[in-house]
XYZ file of N, CA, C and O in Angstrom:
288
model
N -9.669 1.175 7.042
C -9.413 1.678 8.374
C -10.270 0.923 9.382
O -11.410 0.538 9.119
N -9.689 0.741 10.493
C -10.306 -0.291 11.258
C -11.365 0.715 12.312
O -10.628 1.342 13.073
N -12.514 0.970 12.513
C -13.621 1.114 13.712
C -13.047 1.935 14.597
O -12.125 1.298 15.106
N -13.117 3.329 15.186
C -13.136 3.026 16.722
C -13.322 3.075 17.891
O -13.944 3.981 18.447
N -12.875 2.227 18.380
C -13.687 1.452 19.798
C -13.330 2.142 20.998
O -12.170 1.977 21.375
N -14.434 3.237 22.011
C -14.567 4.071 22.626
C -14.983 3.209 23.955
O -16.102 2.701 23.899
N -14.220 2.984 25.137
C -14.504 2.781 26.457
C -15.354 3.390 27.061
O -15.464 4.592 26.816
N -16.138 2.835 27.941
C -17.579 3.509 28.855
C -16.814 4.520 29.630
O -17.552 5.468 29.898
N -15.762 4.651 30.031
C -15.012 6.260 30.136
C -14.563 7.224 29.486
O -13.986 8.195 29.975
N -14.913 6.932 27.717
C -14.811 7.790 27.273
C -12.702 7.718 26.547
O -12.088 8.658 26.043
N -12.351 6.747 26.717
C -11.004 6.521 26.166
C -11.355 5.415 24.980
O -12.289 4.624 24.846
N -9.999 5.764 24.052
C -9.742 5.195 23.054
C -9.052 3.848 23.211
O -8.023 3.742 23.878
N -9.632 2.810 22.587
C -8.793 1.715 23.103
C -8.007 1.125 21.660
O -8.404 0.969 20.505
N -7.019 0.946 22.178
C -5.793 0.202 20.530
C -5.948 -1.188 21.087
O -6.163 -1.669 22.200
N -5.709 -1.740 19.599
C -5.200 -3.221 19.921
C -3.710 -3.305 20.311
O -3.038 -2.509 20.968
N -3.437 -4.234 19.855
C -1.719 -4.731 20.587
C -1.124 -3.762 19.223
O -0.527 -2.765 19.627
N -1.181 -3.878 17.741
C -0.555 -3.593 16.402
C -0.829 -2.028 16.722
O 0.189 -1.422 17.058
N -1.770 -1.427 16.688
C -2.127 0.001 17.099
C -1.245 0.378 18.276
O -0.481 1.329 18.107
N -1.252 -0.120 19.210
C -0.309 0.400 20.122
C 1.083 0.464 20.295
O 1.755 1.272 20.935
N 1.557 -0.937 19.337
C 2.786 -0.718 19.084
C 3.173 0.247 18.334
O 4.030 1.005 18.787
N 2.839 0.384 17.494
C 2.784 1.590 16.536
C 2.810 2.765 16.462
O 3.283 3.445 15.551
N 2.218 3.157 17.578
C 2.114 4.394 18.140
C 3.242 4.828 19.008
O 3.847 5.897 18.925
N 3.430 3.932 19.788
C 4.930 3.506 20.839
C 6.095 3.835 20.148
O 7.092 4.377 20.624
N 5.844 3.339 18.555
C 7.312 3.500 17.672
C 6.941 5.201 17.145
O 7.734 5.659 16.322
N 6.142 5.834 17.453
C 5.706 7.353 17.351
C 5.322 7.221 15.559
O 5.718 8.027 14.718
N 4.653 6.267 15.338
C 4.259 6.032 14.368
C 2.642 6.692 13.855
O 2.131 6.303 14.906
N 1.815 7.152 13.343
C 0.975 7.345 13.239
C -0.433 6.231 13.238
O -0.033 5.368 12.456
N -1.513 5.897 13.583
C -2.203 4.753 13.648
C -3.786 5.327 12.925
O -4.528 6.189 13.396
N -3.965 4.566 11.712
C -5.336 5.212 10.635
C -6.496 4.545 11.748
O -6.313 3.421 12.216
N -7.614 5.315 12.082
C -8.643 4.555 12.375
C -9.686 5.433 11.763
O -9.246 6.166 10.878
N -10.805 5.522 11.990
C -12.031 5.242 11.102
C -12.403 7.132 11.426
O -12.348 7.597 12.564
N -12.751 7.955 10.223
C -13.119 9.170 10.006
C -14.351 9.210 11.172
O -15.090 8.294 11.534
N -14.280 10.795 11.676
C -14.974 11.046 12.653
C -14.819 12.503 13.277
O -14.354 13.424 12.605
N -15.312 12.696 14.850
C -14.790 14.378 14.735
C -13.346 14.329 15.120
O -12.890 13.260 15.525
N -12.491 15.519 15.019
C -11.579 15.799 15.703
C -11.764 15.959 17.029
O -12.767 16.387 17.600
N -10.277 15.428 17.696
C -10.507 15.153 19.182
C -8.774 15.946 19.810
O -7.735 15.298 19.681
N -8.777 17.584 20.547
C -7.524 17.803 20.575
C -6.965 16.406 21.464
O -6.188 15.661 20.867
N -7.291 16.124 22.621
C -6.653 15.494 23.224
C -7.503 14.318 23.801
O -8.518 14.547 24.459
N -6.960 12.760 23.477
C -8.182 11.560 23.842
C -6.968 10.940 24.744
O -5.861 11.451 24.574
N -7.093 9.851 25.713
C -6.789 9.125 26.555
C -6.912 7.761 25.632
O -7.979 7.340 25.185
N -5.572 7.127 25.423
C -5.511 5.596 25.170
C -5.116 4.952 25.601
O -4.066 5.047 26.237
N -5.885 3.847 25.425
C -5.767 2.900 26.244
C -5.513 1.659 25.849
O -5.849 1.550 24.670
N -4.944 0.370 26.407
C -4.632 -0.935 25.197
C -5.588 -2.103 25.799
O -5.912 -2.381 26.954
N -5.793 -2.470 24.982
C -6.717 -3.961 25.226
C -7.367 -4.583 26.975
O -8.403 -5.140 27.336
N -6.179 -4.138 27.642
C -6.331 -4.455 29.195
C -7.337 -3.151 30.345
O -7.935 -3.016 31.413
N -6.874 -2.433 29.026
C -7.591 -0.866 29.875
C -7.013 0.155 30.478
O -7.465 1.171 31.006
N -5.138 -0.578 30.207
C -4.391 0.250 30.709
C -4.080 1.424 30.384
O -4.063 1.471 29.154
N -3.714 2.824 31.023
C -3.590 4.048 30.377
C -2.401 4.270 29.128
O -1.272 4.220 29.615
N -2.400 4.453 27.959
C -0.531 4.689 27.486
C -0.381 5.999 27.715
O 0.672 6.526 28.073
N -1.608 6.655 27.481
C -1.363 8.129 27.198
C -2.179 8.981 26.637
O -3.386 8.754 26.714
N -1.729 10.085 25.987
C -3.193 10.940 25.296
C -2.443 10.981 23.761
O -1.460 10.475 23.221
N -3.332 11.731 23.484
C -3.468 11.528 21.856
C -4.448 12.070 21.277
O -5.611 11.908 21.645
N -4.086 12.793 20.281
C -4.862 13.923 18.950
C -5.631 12.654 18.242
O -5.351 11.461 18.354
N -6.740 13.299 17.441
C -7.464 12.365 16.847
C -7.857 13.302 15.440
O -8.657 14.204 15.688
N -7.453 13.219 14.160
C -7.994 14.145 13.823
C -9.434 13.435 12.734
O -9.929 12.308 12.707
N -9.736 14.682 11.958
C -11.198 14.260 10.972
C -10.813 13.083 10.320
O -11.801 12.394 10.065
N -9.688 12.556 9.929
C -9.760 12.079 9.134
C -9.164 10.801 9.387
O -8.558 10.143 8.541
N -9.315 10.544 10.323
C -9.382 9.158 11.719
C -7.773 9.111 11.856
O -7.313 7.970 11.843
N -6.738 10.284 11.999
C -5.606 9.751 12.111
C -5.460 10.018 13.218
O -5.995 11.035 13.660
N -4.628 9.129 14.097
C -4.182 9.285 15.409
C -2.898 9.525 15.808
O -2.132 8.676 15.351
N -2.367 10.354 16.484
C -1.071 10.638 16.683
C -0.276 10.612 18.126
O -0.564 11.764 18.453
N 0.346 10.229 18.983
C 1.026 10.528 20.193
C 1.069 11.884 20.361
O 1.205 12.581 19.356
N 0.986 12.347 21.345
C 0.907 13.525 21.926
C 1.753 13.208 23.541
O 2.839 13.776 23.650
N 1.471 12.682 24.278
C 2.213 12.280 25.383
C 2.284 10.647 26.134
O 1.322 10.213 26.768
N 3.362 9.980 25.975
C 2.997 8.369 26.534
C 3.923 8.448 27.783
O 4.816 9.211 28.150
N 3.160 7.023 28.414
C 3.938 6.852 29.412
C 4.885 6.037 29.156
O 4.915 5.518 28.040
N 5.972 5.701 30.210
C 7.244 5.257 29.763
C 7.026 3.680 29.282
O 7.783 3.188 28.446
N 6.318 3.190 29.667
C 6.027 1.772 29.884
C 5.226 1.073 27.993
O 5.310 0.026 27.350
N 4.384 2.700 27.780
C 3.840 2.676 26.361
C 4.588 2.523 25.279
O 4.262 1.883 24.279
N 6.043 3.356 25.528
C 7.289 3.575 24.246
C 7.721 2.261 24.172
O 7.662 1.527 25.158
N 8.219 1.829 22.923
C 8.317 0.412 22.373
C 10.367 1.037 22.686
O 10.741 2.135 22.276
N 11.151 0.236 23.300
C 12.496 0.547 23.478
C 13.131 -0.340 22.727
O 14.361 -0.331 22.667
């Protein structure tokens, strides 16, 4: 499971593969930690996609994206 990498605001940031992934409402493994009901992600640029569950066991899930985030 890959690290993860928390913005000085406090958002989750995906790479490009993580975010696509998520876009396809796919689930994305990252690294065990606390549960989080609702985190803000973000992609490589800093841009917002959306929020997102985090649970213990580093899985990440969509919860709400913006339109621009969904892979069409």
């Amino acid at each position: 499971a890959k690290p993860v990498f928390w913005t000085q605001r406090g958002s989750l940031m995906l790479d490009a593969r993580q975010a696509t992934a998520l876009g396809h409402g796919q689930m994305v493994q990252l690294g065990e930690g606390p549960a989080i009901d609702f985190v803000n992600i973000v992609d490589q640029t800093g841009r917002s996609l959306g929020l997102a569950t985090l649970d213990a066991e580093g899985v990440l899930r969509s919860r709400r994206l913006f339109r621009w985030a969904i892979a069409g």
